[in-house]
Coordinates of C-alpha atoms in Angstrom, one line a residue:
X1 CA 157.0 43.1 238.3
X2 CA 154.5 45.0 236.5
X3 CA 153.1 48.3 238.7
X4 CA 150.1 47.7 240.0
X5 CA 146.8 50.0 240.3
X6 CA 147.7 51.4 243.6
X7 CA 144.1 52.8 245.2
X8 CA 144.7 56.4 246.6
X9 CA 143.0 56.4 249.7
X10 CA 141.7 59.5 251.3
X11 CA 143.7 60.5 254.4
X12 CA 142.7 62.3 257.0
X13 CA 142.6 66.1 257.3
X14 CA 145.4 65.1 259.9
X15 CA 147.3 68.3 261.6
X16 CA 149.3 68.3 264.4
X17 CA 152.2 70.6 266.2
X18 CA 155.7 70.8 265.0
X19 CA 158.9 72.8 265.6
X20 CA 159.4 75.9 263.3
X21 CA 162.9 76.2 262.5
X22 CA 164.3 79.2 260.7
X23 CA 164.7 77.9 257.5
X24 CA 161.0 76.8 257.6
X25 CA 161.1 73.6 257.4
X26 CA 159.3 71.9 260.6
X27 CA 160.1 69.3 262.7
X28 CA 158.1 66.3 264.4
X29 CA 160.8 65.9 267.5
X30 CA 163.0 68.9 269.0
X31 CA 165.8 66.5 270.0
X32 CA 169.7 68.5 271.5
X33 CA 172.4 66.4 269.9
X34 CA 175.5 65.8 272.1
X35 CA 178.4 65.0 269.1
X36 CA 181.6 63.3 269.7
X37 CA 183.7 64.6 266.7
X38 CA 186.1 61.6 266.8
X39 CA 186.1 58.4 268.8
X40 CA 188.1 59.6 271.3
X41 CA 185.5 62.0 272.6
X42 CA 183.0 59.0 272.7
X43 CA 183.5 58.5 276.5
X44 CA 183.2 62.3 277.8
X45 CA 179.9 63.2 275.1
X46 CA 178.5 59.6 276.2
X47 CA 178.5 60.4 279.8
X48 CA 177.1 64.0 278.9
X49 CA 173.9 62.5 277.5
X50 CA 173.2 59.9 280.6
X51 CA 173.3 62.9 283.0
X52 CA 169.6 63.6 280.8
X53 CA 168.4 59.9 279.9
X54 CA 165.8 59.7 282.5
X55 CA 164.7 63.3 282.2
X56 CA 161.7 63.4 280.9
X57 CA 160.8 67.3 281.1
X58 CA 161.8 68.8 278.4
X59 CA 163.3 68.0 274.8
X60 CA 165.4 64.9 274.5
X61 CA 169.1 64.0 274.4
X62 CA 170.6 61.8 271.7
X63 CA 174.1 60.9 271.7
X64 CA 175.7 60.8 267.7
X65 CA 179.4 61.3 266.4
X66 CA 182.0 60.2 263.9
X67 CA 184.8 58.6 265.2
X68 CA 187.4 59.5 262.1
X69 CA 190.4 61.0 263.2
X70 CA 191.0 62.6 259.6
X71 CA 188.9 64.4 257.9
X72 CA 186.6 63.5 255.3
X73 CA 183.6 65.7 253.3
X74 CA 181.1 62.7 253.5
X75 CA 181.4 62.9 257.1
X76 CA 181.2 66.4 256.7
X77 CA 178.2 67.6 255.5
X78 CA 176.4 64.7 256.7
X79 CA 176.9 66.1 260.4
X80 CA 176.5 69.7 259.1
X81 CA 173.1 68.1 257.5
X82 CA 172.2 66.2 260.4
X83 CA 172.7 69.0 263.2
X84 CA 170.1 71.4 261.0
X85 CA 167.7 68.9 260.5
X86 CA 164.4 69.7 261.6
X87 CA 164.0 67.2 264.4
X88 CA 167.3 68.7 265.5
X89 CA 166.7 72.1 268.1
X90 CA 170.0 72.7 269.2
X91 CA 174.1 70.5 269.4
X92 CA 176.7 70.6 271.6
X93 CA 180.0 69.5 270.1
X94 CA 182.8 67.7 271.9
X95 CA 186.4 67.3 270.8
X96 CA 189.6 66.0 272.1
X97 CA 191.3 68.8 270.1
X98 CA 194.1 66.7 267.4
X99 CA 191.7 65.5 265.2
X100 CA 191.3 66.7 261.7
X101 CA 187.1 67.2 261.9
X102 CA 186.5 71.3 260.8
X103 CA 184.7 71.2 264.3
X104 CA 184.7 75.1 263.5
X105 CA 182.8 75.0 260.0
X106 CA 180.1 72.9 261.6
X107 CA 179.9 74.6 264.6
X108 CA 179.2 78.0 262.2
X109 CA 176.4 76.1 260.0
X110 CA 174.2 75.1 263.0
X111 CA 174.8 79.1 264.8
X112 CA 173.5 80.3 260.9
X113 CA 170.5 78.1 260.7
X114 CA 169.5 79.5 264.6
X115 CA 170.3 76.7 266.7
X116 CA 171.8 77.0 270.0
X117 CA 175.3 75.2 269.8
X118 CA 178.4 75.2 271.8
X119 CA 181.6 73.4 271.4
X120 CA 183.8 71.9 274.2
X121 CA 187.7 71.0 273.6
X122 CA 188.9 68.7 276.4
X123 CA 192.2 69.1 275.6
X124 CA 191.6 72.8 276.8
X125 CA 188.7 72.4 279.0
X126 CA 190.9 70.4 281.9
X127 CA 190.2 67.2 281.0
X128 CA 187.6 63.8 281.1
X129 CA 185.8 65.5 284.5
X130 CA 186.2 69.3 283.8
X131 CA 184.4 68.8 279.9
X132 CA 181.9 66.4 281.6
X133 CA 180.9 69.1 284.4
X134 CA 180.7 72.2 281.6
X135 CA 179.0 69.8 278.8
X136 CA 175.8 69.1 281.7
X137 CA 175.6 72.7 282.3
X138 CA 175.4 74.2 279.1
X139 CA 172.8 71.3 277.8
X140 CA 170.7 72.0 281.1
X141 CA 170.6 75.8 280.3
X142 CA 169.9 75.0 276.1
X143 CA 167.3 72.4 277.0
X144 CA 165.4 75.5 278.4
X145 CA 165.9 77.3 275.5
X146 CA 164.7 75.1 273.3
X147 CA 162.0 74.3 275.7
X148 CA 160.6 77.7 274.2
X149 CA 160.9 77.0 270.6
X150 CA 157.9 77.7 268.1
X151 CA 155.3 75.3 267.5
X152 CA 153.6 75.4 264.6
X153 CA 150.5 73.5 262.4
X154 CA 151.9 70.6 260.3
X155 CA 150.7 68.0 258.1
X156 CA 151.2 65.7 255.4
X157 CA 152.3 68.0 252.9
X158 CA 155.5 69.0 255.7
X159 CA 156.7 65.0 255.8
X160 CA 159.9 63.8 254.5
X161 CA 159.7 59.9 254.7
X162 CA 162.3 56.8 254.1
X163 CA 161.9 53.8 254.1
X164 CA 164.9 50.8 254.3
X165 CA 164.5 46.7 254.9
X166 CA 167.2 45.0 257.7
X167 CA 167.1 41.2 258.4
X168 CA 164.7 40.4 255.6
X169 CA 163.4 36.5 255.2
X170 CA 161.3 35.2 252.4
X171 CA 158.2 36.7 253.6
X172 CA 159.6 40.6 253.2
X173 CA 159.1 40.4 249.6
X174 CA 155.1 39.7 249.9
X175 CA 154.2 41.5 253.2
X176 CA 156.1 43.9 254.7
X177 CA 157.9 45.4 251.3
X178 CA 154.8 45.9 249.3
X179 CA 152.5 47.2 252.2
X180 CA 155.0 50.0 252.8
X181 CA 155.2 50.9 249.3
X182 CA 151.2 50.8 248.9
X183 CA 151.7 53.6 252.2
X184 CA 154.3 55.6 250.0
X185 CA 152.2 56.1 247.0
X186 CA 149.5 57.0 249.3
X187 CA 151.8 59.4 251.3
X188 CA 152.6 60.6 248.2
X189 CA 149.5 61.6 246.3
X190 CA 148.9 63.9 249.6
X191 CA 151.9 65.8 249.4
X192 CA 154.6 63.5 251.1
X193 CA 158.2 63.3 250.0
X194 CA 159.5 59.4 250.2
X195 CA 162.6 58.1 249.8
X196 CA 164.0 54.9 248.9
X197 CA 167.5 53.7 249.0
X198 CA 169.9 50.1 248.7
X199 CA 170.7 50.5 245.3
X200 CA 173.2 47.3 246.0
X201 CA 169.7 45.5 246.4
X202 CA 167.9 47.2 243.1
X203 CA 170.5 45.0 241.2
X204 CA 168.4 44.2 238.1
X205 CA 165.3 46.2 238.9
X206 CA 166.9 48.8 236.9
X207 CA 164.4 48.5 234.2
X208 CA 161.5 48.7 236.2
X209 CA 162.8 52.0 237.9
X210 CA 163.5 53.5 234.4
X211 CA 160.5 52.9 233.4
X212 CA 158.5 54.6 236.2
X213 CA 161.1 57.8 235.7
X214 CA 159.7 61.4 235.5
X215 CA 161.9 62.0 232.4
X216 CA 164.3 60.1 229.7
X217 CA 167.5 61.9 231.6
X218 CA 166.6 60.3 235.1
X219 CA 165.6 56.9 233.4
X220 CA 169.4 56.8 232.2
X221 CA 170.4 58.1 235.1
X222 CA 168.9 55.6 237.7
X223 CA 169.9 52.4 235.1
X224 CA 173.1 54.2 235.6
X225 CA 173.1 54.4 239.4
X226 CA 172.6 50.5 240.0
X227 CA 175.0 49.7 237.5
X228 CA 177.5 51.3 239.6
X229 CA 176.5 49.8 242.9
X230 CA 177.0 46.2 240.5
X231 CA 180.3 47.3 239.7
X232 CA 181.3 48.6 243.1
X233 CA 179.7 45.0 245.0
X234 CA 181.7 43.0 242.3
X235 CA 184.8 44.3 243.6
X236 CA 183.8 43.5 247.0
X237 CA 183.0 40.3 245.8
X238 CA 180.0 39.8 247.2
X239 CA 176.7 41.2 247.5
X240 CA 174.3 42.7 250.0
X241 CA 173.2 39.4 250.9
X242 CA 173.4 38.6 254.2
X243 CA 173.7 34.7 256.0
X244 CA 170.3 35.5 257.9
X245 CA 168.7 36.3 254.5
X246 CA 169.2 32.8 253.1
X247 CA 168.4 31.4 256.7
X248 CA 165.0 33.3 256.5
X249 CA 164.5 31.3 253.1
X250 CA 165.3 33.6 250.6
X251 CA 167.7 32.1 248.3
X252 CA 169.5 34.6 245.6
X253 CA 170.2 38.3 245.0
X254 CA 167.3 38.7 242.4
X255 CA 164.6 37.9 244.8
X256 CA 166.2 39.9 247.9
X257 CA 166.1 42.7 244.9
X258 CA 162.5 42.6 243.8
X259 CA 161.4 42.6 247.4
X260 CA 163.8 45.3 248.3
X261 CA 162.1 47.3 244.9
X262 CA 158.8 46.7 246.2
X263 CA 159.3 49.3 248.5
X264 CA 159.1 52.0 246.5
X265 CA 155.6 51.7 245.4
X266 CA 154.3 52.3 242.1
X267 CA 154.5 56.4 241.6
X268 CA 156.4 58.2 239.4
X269 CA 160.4 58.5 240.4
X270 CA 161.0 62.2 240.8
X271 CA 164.7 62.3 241.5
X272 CA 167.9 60.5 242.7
X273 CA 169.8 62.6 245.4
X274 CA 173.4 61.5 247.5
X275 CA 173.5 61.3 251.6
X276 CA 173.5 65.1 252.8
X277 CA 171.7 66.4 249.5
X278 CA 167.8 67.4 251.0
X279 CA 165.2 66.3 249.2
X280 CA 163.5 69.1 247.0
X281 CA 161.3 71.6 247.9
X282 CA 158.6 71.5 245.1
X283 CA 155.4 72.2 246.4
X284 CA 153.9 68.7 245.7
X285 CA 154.3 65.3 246.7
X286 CA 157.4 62.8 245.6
X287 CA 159.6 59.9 245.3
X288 CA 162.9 60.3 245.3
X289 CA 166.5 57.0 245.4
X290 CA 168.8 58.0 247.4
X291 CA 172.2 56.5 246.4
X292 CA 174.3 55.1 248.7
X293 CA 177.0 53.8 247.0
X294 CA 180.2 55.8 246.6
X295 CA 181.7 57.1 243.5
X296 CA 185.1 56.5 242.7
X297 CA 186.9 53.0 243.3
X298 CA 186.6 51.2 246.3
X299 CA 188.2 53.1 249.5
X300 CA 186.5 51.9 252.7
X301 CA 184.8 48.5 252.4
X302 CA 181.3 47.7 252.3
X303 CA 178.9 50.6 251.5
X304 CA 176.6 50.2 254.0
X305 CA 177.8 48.4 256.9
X306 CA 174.3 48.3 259.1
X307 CA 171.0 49.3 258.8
X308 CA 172.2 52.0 261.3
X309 CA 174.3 53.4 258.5
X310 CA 171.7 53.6 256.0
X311 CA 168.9 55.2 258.6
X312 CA 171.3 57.9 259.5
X313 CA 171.9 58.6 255.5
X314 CA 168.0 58.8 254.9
X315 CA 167.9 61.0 258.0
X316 CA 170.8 63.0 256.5
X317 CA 168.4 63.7 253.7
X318 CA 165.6 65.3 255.6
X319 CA 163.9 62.1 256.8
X320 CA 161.2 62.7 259.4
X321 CA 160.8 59.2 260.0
X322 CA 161.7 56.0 258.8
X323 CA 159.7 52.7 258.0
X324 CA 162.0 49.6 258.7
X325 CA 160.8 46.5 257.3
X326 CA 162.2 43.0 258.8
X327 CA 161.2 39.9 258.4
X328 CA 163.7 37.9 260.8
X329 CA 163.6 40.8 263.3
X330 CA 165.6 44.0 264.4
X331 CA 165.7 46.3 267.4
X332 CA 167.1 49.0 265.9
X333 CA 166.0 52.2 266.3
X334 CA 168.0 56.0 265.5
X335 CA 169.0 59.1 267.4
X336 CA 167.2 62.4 266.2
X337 CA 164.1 60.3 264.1
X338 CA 161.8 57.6 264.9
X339 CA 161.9 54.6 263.1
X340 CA 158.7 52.3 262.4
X341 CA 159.1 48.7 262.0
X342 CA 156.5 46.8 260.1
X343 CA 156.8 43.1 260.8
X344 CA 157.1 40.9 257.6
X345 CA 156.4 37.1 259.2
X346 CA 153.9 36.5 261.9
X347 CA 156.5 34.2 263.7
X348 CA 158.6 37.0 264.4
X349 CA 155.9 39.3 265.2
X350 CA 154.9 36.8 268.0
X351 CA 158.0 36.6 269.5
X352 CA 159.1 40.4 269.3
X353 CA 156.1 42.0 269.6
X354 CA 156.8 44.7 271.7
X355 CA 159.4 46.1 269.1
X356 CA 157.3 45.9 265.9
X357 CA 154.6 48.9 265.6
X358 CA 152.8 46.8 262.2
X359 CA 152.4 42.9 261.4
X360 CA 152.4 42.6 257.9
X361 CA 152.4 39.1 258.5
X362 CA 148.8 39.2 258.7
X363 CA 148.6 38.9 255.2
X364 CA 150.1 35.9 255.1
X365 CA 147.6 34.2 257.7
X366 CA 144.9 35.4 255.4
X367 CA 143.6 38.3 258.2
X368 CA 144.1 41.5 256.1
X369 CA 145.5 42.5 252.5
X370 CA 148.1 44.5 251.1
X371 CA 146.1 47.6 251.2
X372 CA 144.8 47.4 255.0
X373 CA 148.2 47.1 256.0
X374 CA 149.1 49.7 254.1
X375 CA 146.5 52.1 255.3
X376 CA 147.3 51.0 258.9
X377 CA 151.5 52.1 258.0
X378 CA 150.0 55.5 256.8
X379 CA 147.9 56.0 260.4
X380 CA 151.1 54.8 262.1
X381 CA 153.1 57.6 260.2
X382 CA 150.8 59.7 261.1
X383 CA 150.2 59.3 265.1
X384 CA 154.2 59.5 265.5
X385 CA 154.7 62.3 263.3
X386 CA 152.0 63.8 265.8
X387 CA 154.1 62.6 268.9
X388 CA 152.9 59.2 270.0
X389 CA 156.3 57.1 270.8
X390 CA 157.4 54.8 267.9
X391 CA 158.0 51.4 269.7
X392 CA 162.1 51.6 268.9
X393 CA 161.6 55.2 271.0
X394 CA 159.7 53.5 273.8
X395 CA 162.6 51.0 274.5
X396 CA 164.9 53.7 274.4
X397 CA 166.8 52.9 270.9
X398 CA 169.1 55.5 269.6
X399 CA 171.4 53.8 267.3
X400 CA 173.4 55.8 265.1
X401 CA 176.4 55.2 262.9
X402 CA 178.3 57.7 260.8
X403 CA 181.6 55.9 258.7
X404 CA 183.5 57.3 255.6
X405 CA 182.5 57.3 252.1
X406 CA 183.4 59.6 249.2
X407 CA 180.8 61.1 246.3
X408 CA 182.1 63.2 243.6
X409 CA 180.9 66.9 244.0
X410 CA 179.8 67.2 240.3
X411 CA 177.3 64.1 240.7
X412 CA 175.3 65.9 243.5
X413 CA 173.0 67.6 241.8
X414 CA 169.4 65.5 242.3
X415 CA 167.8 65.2 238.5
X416 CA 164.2 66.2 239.3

């Protein structure tokens, strides 16, 4: 597992129109966010959204929520994070009116950051119907508003990027997984901020990482990380290894590790930060783990229950985008950012074509290398982050999933 000489490729002068929001950070989508604050709202927010899934006139709709009845700070700033995001142009909040989210709190963050936002009790509003007929109207009058929101220039330099894997087989490791880390390094070297994640699937990579660290502190910091997602999984007592894994051929947690690893690339690692925390502003490009493992002893089960769950964290974070590799196949997409699939096994790829936007699986047939398909990732990046339709946004995917977890405040700080 040696780092390779990853070629830097020139990129394009590529420069396209985003979304100013006030805090200057830009956005490549301008997406209203109808939120159910806990599962009992799900029904009355759900049937807010269809009233605008067909429109196709002005900015888009996307259905999110948590579905907690007590509160929780995880949950928290994650929604606070996710409703100032800059793909994010305006929320409307919906709440039966018992549960313990600060619905309050969040509704003030997104009015401070300039957003249009408006929150609808139904307990008060007259019910199912009544909160319905009031939700419509007010996202049909802030769709117009938003409708008028700055554009501006963007380009490399503006992109936050993640990346995750979801249904990997034994061809993720040696297509897919590598390719998208030969795109990070070059997203990188041209001012791109990347992050990886899964540090239940870095298990024994540790080394590796540590030795690619930006300083001594954050070499001891990320051995520390993984070490606590072992801990945490031993508990559990069992790993992020998943049936359709070892029916896909791979065959223990060490080699679902080094393919999740390859990922990251070969830069330097810049940082480790927590869901909610955004990645740094520091004028150049980086690479950045984002650990996703709770602190504390085990409270709510498995750390990351979906690949839905872990998109929304790396969204949480600043996330622009994300590149999903698979190499037995997944659908997913998200609400609020696009997700880019990149196709580990040219059997898949055949048979879901129209939801994979890459085959990596090329490489295997002998058609391209490592570096072509990671040239072709980067062009991919680019013509979504310049509006063209990631293929999870064409079929209409906007999955999203938002559970409870718990980090200790003191451990937030992201060692740059």
């Amino acid at each position: 597992m040696t780092p390779y000489a990853s070629p830097r490729p020139t990129l394009p002068d590529a420069h396209w129109q985003g979304w100013l929001r006030a805090d200057g950070r830009k956005g490549i989508r301008n997406v209203l966010a109808v939120v159910y604050l806990v599962e009992c709202a799900h029904h009355v927010a759900r049937d807010i959204v269809t009233a605008f899934r067909e429109q196709d006139d002005g900015p888009p709709v996307h259905l999110i929520g948590f579905p907690g009845c007590y509160p929780n700070t995880y949950a928290q700033e994650l929604l606070e994070a996710l409703l100032t995001h800059p793909n994010v142009g305006g929320a409307l909040l919906v709440s039966l009116g018992c549960e313990g989210f600060n619905k309050h709190r969040l509704e003030e963050v997104i009015k401070a950051s300039g957003r249009p936002v408006h929150t609808l009790t139904i307990q008060r509003s007259g019910g199912t119907n009544a909160t319905i007929g009031q939700g419509r109207s007010w996202v049909a009058q802030a769709r117009q508003i938003m409708a008028r929101q700055m554009r501006v220039s963007m380009g490399v330099q503006d992109l936050v990027i993640g990346t995750v894997c979801g249904g990997s087989d034994g061809t993720s490791g040696i297509t897919a997984n590598p390719a998208v880390g030969r795109a990070f390094d070059s997203l990188i070297a041209h001012g791109a901020r990347c992050i990886f994640e899964e540090t239940g699937e870095l298990v024994g990579c540790e080394p590796h990482m540590a030795a690619r660290a930006r300083s001594p502190e954050l070499a001891e910091a990320l051995t520390a990380c993984v070490a606590k997602a072992a801990r945490y999984y031993s508990v559990l007592g069992h790993g992020s290894f998943a049936p359709g894994n070892a029916d896909g051929g791979l065959t223990t947690q060490e080699e679902k590790s080094m393919g999740a690893y390859a990922k990251s690339g070969a830069s330097l690692i810049d940082g480790i930060i927590t869901p909610g925390t955004p990645v740094p502003e520091t004028g150049r490009g980086g690479l950045y783990l984002l650990d996703v493992v709770p602190d504390g002893e085990v409270r709510w089960g498995f750390p990351n229950i979906s690949d839905t769950a872990e998109i929304v964290e790396l969204i949480s974070c600043g996330a622009h985008m994300t590149l999903f590799t698979t190499g037995r196949g997944s659908v997913v997409g998200s609400a609020i950012s696009p997700v880019i699939k990149v196709c580990a096994n040219p059997d898949t790829y055949a048979r879901m074509s129209e939801d994979m936007d890459v085959n990596a699986g090329r490489i295997l047939q002998g058609h391209t290398s490592l570096d072509e398909v990671g040239a072709e990732i980067v062009q991919q990046v680019l013509d979504v982050a310049s509006g063209r339709p990631s293929l999870s946004e064409v079929q209409g995917h906007q999955e999203f999933l938002l559970g409870y977890k718990y980090f200790d405040p003191s451990a937030r700080a992201c060692l740059a």
